[in-house]
Short mmCIF file of C-alpha atoms and ligand atoms in Angstrom, two decimals:
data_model
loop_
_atom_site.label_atom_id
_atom_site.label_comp_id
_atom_site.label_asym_id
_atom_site.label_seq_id
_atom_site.Cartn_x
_atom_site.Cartn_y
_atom_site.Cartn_z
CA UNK A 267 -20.59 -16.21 -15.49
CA UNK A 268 -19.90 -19.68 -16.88
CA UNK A 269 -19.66 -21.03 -13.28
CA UNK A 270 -21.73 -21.98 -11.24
CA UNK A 271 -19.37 -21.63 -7.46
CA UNK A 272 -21.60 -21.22 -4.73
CA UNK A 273 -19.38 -18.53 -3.69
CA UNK A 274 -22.84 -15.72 -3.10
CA UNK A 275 -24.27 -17.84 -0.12
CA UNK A 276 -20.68 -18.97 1.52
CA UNK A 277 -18.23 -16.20 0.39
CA UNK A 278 -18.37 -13.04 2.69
CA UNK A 279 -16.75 -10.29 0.52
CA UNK A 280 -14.47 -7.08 0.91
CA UNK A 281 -16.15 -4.29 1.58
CA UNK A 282 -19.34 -5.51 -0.21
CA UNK A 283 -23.14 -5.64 0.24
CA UNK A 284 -23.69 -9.04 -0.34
CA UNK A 285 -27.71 -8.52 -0.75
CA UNK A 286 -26.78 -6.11 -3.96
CA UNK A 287 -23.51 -6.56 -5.35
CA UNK A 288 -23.48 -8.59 -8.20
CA UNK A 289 -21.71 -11.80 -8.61
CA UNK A 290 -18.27 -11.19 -8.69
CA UNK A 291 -16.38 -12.63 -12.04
CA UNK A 292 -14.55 -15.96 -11.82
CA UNK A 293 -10.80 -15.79 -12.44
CA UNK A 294 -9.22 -19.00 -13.51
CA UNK A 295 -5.87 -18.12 -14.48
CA UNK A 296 -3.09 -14.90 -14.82
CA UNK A 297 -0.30 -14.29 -16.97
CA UNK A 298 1.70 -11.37 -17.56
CA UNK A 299 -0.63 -8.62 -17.34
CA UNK A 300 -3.89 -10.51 -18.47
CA UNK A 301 -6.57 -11.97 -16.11
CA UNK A 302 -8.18 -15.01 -17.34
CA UNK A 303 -11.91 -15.64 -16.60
CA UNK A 304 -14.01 -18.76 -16.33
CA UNK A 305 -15.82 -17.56 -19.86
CA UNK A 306 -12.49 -17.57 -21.66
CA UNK A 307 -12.15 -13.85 -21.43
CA UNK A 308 -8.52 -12.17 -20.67
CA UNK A 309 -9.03 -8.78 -19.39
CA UNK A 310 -6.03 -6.32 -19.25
CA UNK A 311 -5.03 -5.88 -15.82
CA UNK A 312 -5.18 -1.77 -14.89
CA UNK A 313 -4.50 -2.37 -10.72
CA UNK A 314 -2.41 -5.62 -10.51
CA UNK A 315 -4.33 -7.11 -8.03
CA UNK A 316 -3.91 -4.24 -5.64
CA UNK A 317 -0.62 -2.78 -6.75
CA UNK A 318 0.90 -5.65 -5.90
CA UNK A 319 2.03 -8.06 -8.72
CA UNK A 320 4.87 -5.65 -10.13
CA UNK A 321 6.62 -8.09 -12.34
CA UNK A 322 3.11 -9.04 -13.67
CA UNK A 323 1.47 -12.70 -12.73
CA UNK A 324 2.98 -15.80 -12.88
CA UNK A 325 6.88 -14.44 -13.29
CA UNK A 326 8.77 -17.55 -13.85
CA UNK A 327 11.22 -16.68 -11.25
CA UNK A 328 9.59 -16.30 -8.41
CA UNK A 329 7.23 -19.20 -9.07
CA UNK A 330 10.49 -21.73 -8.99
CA UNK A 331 11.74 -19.83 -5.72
CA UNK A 332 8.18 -20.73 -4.89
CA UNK A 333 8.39 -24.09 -5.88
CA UNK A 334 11.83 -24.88 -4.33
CA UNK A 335 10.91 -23.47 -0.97
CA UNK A 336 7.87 -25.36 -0.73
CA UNK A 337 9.58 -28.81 -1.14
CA UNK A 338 11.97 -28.10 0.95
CA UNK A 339 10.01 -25.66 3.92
CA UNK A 340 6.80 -24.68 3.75
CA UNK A 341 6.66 -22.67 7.38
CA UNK A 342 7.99 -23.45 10.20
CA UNK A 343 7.60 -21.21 13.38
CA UNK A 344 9.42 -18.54 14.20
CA UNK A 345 9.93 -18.53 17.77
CA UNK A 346 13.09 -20.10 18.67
CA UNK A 347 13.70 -21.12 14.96
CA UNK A 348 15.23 -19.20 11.88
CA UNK A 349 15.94 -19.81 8.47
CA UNK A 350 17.09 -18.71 5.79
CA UNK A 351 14.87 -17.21 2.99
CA UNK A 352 14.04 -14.73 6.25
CA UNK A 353 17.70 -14.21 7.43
CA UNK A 354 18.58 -13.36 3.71
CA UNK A 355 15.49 -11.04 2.85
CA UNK A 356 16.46 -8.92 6.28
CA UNK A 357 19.70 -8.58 5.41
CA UNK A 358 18.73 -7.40 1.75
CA UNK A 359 16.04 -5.26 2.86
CA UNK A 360 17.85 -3.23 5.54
CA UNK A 361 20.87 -2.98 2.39
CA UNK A 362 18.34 -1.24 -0.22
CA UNK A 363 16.38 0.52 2.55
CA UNK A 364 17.80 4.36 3.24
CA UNK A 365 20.17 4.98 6.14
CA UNK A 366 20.01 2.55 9.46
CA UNK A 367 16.53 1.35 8.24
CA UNK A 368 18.05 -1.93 9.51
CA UNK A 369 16.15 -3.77 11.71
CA UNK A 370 13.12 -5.71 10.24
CA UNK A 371 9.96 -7.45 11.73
CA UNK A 372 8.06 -9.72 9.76
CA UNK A 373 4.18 -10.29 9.40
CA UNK A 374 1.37 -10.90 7.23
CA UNK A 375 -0.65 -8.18 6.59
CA UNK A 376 -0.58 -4.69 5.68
CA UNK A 377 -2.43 -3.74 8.19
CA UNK A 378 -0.92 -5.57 10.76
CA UNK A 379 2.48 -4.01 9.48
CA UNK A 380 0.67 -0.82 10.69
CA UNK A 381 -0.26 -2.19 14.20
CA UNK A 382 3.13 -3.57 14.95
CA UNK A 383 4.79 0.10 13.88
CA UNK A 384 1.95 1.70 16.31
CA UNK A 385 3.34 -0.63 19.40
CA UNK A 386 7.02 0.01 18.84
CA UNK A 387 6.59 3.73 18.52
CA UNK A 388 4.36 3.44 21.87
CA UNK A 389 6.53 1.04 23.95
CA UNK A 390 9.87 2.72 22.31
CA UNK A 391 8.54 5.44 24.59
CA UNK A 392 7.51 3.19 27.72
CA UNK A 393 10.97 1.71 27.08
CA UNK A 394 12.92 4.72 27.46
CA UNK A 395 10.63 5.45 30.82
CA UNK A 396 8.18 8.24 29.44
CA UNK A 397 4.16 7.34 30.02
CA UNK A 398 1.61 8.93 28.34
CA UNK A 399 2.53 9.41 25.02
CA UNK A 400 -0.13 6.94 23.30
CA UNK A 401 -1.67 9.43 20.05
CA UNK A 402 -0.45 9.49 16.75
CA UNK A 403 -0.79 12.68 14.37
CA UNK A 404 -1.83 11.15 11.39
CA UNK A 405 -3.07 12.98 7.99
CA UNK A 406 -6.78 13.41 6.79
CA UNK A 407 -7.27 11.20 3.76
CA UNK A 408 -4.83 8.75 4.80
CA UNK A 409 -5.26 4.76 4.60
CA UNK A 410 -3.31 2.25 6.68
CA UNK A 411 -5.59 -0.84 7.12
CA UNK A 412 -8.77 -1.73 7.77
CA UNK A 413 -7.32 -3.52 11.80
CA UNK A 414 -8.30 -1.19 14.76
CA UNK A 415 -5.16 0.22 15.06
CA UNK A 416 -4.55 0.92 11.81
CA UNK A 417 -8.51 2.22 11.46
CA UNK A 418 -8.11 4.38 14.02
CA UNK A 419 -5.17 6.79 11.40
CA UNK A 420 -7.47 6.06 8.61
CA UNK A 421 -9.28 9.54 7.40
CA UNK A 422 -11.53 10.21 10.53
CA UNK A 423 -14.54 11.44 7.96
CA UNK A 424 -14.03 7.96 6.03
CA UNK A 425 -17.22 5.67 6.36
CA UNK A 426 -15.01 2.60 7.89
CA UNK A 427 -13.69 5.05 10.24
CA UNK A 428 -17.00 6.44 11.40
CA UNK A 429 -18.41 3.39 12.14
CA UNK A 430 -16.34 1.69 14.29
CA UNK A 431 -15.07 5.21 16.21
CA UNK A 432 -16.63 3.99 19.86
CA UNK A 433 -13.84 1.43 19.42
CA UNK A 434 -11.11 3.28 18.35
CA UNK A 435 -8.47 4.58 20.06
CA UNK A 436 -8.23 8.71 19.48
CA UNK A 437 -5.91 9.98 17.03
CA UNK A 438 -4.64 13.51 16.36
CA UNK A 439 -5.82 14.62 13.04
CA UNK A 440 -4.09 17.47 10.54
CA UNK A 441 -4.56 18.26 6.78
CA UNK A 442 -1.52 17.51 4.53
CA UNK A 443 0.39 20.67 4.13
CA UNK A 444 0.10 21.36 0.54
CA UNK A 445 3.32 23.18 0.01
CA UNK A 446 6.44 22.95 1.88
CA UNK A 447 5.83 26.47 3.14
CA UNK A 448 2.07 25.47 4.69
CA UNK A 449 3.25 24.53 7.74
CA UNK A 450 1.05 26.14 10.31
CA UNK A 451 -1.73 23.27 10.76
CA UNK A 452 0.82 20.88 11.88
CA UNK A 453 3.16 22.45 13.83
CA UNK A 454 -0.09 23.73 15.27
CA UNK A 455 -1.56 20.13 15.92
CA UNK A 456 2.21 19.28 17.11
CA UNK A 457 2.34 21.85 19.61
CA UNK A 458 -0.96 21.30 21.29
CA UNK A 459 -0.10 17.70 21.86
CA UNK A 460 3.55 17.75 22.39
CA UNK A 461 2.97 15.50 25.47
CA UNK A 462 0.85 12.77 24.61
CA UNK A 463 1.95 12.44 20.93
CA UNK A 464 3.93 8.99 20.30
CA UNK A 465 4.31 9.01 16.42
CA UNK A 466 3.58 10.88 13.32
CA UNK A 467 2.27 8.08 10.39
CA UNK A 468 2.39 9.18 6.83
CA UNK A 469 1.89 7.67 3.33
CA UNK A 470 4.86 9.23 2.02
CA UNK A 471 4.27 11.32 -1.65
CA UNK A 472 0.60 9.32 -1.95
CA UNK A 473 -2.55 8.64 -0.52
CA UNK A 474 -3.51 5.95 -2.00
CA UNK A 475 -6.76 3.86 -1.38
CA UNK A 476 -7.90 7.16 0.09
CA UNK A 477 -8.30 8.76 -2.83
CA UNK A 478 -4.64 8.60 -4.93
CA UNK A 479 -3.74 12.17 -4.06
CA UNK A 480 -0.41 12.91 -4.13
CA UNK A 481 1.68 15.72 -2.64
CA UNK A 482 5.67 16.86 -3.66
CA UNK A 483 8.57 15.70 -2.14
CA UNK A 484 9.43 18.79 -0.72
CA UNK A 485 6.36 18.82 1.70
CA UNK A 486 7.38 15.00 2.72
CA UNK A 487 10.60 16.30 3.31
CA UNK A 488 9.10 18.95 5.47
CA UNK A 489 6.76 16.14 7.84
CA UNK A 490 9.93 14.18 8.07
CA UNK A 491 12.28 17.62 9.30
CA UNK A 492 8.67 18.89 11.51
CA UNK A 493 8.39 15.66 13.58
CA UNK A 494 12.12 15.60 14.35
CA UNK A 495 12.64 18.90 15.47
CA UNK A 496 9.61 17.24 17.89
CA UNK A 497 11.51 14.80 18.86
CA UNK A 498 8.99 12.24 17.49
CA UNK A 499 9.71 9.03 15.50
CA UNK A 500 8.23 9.29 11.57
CA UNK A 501 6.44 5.76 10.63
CA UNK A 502 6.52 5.99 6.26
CA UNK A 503 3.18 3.43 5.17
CA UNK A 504 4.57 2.79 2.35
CA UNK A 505 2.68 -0.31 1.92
CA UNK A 506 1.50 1.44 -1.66
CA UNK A 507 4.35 3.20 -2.51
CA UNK A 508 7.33 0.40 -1.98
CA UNK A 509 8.57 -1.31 -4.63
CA UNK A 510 8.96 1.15 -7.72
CA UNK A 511 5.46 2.31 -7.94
CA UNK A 512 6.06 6.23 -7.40
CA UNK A 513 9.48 5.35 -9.96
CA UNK A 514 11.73 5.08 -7.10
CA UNK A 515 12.43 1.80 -4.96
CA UNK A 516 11.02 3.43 -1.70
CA UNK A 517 9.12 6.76 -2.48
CA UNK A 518 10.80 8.17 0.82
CA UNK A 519 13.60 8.55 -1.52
CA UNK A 520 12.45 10.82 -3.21
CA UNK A 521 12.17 13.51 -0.10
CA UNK A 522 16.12 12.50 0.85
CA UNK A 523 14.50 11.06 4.21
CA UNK A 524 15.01 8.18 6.31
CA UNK A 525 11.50 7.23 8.47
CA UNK A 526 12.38 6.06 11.69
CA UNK A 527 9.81 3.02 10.99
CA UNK A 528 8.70 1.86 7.77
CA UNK A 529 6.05 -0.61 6.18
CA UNK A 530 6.54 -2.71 3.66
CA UNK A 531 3.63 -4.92 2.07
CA UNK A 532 1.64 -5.21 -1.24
CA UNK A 533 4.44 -5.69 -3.75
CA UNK A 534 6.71 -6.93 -1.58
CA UNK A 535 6.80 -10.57 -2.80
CA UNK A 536 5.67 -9.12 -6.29
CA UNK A 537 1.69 -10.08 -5.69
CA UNK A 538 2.77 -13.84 -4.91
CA UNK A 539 2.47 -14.45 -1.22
CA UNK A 540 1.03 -12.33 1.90
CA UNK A 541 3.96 -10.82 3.84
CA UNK A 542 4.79 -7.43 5.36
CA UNK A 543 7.62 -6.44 7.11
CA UNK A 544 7.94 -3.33 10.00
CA UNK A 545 11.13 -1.88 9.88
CA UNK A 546 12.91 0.29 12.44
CA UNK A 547 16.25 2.51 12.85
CA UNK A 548 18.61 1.73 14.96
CA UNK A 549 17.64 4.37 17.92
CA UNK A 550 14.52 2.68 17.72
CA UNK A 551 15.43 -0.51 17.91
CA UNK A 552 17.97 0.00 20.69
CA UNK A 553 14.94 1.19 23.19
CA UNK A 554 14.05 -2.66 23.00
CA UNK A 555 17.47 -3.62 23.48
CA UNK A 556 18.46 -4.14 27.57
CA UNK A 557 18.46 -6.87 29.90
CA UNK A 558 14.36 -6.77 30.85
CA UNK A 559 12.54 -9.13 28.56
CA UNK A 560 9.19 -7.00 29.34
CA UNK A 561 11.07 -4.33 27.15
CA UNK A 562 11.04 -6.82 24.32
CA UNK A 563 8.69 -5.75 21.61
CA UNK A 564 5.46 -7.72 21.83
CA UNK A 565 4.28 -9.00 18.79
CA UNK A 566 4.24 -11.95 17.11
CA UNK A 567 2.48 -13.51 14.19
CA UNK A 568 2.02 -17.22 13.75
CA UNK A 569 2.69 -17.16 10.18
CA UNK A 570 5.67 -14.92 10.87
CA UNK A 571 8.17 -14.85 8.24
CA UNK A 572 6.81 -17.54 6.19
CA UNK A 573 9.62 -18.93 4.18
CA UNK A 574 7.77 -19.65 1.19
CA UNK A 575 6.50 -15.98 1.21
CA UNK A 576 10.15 -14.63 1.99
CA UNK A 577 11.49 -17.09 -0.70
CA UNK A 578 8.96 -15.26 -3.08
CA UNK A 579 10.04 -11.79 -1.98
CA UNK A 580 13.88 -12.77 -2.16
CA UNK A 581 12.82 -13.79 -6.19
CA UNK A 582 11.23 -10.44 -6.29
CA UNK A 583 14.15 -8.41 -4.97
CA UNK A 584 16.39 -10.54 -7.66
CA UNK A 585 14.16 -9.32 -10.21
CA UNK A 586 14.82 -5.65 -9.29
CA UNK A 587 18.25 -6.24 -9.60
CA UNK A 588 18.39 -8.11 -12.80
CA UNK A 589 15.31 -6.11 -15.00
CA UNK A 590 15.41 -2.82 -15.37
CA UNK A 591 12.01 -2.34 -13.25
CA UNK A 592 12.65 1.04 -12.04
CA UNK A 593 13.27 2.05 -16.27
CA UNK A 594 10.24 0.81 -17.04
CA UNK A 595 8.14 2.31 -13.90
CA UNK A 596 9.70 6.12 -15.33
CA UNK A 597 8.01 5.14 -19.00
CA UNK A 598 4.82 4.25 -17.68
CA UNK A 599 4.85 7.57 -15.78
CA UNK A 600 5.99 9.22 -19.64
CA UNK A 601 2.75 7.66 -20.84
CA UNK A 602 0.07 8.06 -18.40
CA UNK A 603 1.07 11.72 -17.97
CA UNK A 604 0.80 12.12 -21.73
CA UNK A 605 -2.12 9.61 -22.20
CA UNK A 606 -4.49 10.97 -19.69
CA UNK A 607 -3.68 14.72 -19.72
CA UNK A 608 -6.46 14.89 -22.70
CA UNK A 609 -9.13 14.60 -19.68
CA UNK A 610 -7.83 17.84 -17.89
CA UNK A 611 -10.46 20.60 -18.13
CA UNK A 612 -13.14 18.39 -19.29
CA UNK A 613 -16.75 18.64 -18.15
CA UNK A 614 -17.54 16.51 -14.65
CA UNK A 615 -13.46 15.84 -14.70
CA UNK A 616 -12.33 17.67 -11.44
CA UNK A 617 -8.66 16.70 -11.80
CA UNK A 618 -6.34 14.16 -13.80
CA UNK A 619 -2.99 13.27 -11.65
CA UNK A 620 -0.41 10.86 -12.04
CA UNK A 621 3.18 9.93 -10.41
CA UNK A 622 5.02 7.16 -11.81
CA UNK A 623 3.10 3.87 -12.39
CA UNK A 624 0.01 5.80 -10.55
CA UNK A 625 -2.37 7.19 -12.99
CA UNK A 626 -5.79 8.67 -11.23
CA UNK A 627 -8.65 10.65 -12.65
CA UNK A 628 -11.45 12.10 -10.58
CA UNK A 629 -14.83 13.32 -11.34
CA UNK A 630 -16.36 16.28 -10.16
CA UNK A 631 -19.06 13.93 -8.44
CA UNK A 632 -19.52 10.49 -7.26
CA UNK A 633 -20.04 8.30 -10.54
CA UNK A 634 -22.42 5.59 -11.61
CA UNK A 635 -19.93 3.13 -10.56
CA UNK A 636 -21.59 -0.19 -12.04
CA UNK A 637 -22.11 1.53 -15.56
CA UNK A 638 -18.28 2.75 -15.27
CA UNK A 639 -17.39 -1.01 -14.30
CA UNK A 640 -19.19 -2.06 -17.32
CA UNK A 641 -17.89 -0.05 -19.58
CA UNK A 642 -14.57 -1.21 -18.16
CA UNK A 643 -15.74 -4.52 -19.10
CA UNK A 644 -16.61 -4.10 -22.04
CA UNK A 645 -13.79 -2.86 -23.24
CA UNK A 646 -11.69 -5.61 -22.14
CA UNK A 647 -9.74 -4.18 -19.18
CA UNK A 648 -9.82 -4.76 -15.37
CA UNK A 649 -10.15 -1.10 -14.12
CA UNK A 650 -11.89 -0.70 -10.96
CA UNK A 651 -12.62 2.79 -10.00
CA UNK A 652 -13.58 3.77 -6.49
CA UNK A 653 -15.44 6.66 -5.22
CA UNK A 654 -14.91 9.87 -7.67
CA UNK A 655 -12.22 8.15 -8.51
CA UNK A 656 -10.83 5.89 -11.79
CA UNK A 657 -7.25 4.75 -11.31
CA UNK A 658 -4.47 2.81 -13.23
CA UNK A 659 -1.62 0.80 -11.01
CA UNK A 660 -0.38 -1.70 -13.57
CA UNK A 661 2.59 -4.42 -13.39
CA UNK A 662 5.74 -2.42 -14.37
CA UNK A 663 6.59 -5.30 -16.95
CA UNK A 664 3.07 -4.41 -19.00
CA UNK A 665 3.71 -4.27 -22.75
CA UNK A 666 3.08 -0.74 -24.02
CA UNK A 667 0.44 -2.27 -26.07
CA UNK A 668 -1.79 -3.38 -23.27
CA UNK A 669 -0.75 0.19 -21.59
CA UNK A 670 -2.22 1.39 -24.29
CA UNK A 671 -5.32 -0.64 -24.41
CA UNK A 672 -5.66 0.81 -20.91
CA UNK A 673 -4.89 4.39 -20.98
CA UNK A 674 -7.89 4.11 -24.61
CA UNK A 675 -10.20 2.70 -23.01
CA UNK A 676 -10.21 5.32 -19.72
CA UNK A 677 -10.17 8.10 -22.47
CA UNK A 678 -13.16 6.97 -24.03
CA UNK A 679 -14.93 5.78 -21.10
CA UNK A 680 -14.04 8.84 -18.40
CA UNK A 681 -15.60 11.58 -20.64
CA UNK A 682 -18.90 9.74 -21.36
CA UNK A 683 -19.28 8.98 -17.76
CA UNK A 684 -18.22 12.58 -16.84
CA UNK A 685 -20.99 13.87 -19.71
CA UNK A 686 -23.67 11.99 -18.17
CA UNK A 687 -22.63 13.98 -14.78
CA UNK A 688 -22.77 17.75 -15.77
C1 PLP B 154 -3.18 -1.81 1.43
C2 PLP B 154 -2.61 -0.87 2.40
C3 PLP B 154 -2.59 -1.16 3.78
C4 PLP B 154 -3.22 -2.41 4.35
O1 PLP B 154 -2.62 -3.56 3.87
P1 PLP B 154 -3.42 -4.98 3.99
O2 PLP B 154 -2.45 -5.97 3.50
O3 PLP B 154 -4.63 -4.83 3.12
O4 PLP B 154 -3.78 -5.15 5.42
C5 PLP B 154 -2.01 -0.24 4.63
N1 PLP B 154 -1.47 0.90 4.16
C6 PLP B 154 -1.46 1.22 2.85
C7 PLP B 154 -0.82 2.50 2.40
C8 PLP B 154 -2.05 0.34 1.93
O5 PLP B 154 -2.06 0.67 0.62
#
């Protein structure tokens, strides 16, 4: 560190022991796919801040949408008022979205994307005149947001989860079927709670932050068919997965499903701007729809809507249209799968999986996650591995060079961590 920020006494980190962690590196500037620091070093970027700058830092585009907007708007509130960079990105959303995925509510957060989707599948129910259906089944392994709602469908076992439980509101909990034929845990779970179940939540075809597991469309395809024939509304997370990452614009896709509530976050202004959106069906949205304003959904974010970050997500969605994104999502997926099958079957590697721009290798056991960080480091790439796990999200614009600079340096780093475990 060059610097010398105060940041260790006033900054309270993410999910960090502030006694022990070490300083955290000082970025300074981004382009393309390269993370400057403070010390002049530009590290290859293997997550894009979160899976969320797609079109790598700094595109051009969206910074003069940026730009634009901010002369002429900043924010302005949303009650009463509209405008717009918000009227427009609706209206686009609900066009690319599957079926009557129409209806779109705007907010800030991830997370709070999650909470919103929890109230309207609740009060869709109070709305219609039925009481008591307050759970959601959600899937072990999941992650929707670190907000008590959202907490409380995390992975139960999960240490955030644990924690904070006295708070929490109770959940039903199943395993992911594994194959579209393993069915018997869930319609189990949906059976024994047919009355007080509001919602099932998913993260449709990965789990990300919980561990980047990934199941087949079919079995998606099977959650989606399992909670209609209960009569219960699907909510997709795909706060991850939107936005090309899985090599489709919405992974649901994939399955042939339409959610009857999805979220939208992380790439959804391409990494520029915080902004999420909730988005319903119609027959959702028409249970808030009558002449009682109590039946109107009750929610509402101050920075709702932001038009400078729904200028930068209306740049983003341009981008989709006008670069081939989704092309180059499908060859990342060519060369992670190729690049990082050498790791299968090797000592202390349990499994290697990818699905398009998702690459994810786990060990056999927990890590020595500083000396894997280092090594990271050392080799001149921002990789960040969690838990057992060591994971690659880049931009879909990276060159293939710096692809490959990444995919090397997990190859030669993975195995002598893996060593050191068995
Ligand atoms: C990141 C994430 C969230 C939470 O989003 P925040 O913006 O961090 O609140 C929720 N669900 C999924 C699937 C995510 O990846």
């Amino acid at each position: 560190m060059t610097s010398d920020l105060p940041s260790k006494k006033n900054l309270w980190r993410p999910y960090t022991q502030m006694r022990l962690a070490p300083s955290p590196l000082e970025a300074v500037a981004t382009r393309g796919s390269r993370i400057v620091l403070a010390d002049g070093r530009a590290l290859v970027d293997g997550i894009a801040s979160w899976w969320t700058a797609v079109h790598g830092y700094n595109h051009p585009h969206i910074a003069e949408a940026v730009a634009d907007q901010l002369a002429r708007m900043p924010h302005v509130m949303f009650g009463g008022l509209t405008h717009a960079p918000a009227e427009r990105l609706a209206a686009r959303l609900a066009a690319l979205l599957p079926g009557d995925l129409d209806h779109v509510f705007f907010s800030d957060s991830g997370s709070v994307a999650v909470e919103v989707a929890l109230k309207m599948a609740a009060q869709m129910w109070l709305n219609r005149g039925v009481s008591g259906r307050t759970k959601v089944l959600a899937f072990r392994g999941g992650y929707h947001g670190d907000t008590m709602g959202a907490m409380s469908v995390c992975d139960p076992e999960e240490g955030m989860h644990r924690r904070f439980g006295a708070y929490l509101p109770s959940q039903v909990f199943c395993d992911l079927p594994r194959s579209a034929a393993e069915t018997a845990a869930l319609e189990s779970a949906l059976a024994a709670h047919r009355e007080t179940l509001a919602a099932v939540i998913v993260e449709p075809l990965v789990q990300g932050a919980g561990g980047m597991v990934m199941h087949p469309p079919e079995v998606l395809a099977t959650i989606a068919r399992l909670a209609r024939s209960h009569g219960l509304p699907l909510i997709a997370d795909e706060i991850f997965t939107g936005f090309g990452r899985t090599g489709s614009l919405f992974a649901c896709e994939q399955a042939g499903i339409v959610p009857d509530i999805m979220c939208l976050s992380k790439a959804l202004t391409g990494g520029t701007m915080a902004l999420a959106a909730t988005v319903a069906r119609t027959a959702v949205f028409e249970a808030f729809w009558s002449e009682d304003p109590a039946a109107a959904l009750m929610h509402g974010p101050t920075f709702m809507a932001n038009p400078l970050a729904c200028a930068a997500a209306n740049a983003s969605l341009d981008l989709f249209e006008t670069e081939p994104r989704l092309d180059q999502a499908r060859a990342i997926a060519h060369r992670l799968a190729d690049g990082l099958a050498g790791l299968k079957g090797l000592p202390g590697v349990a499994d290697v999986r990818t699905l398009g721009a998702i690459g994810a290798v786990q060990f056999a056991r927990a890590p020595d996650l500083p000396a894997l960080k280092a090594a990271f480091l050392d080799r001149g790439v921002w990789v960040r591995p969690f838990g057992d796990i060591v994971y690659l999200t880049p931009a879909l614009t990276i060159e293939p060079a710096d692809l490959d600079r990444l995919i090397e340096a997990v190859v030669a780093v993975v195995p002598e961590q893996a060593a050191a475990l068995s």
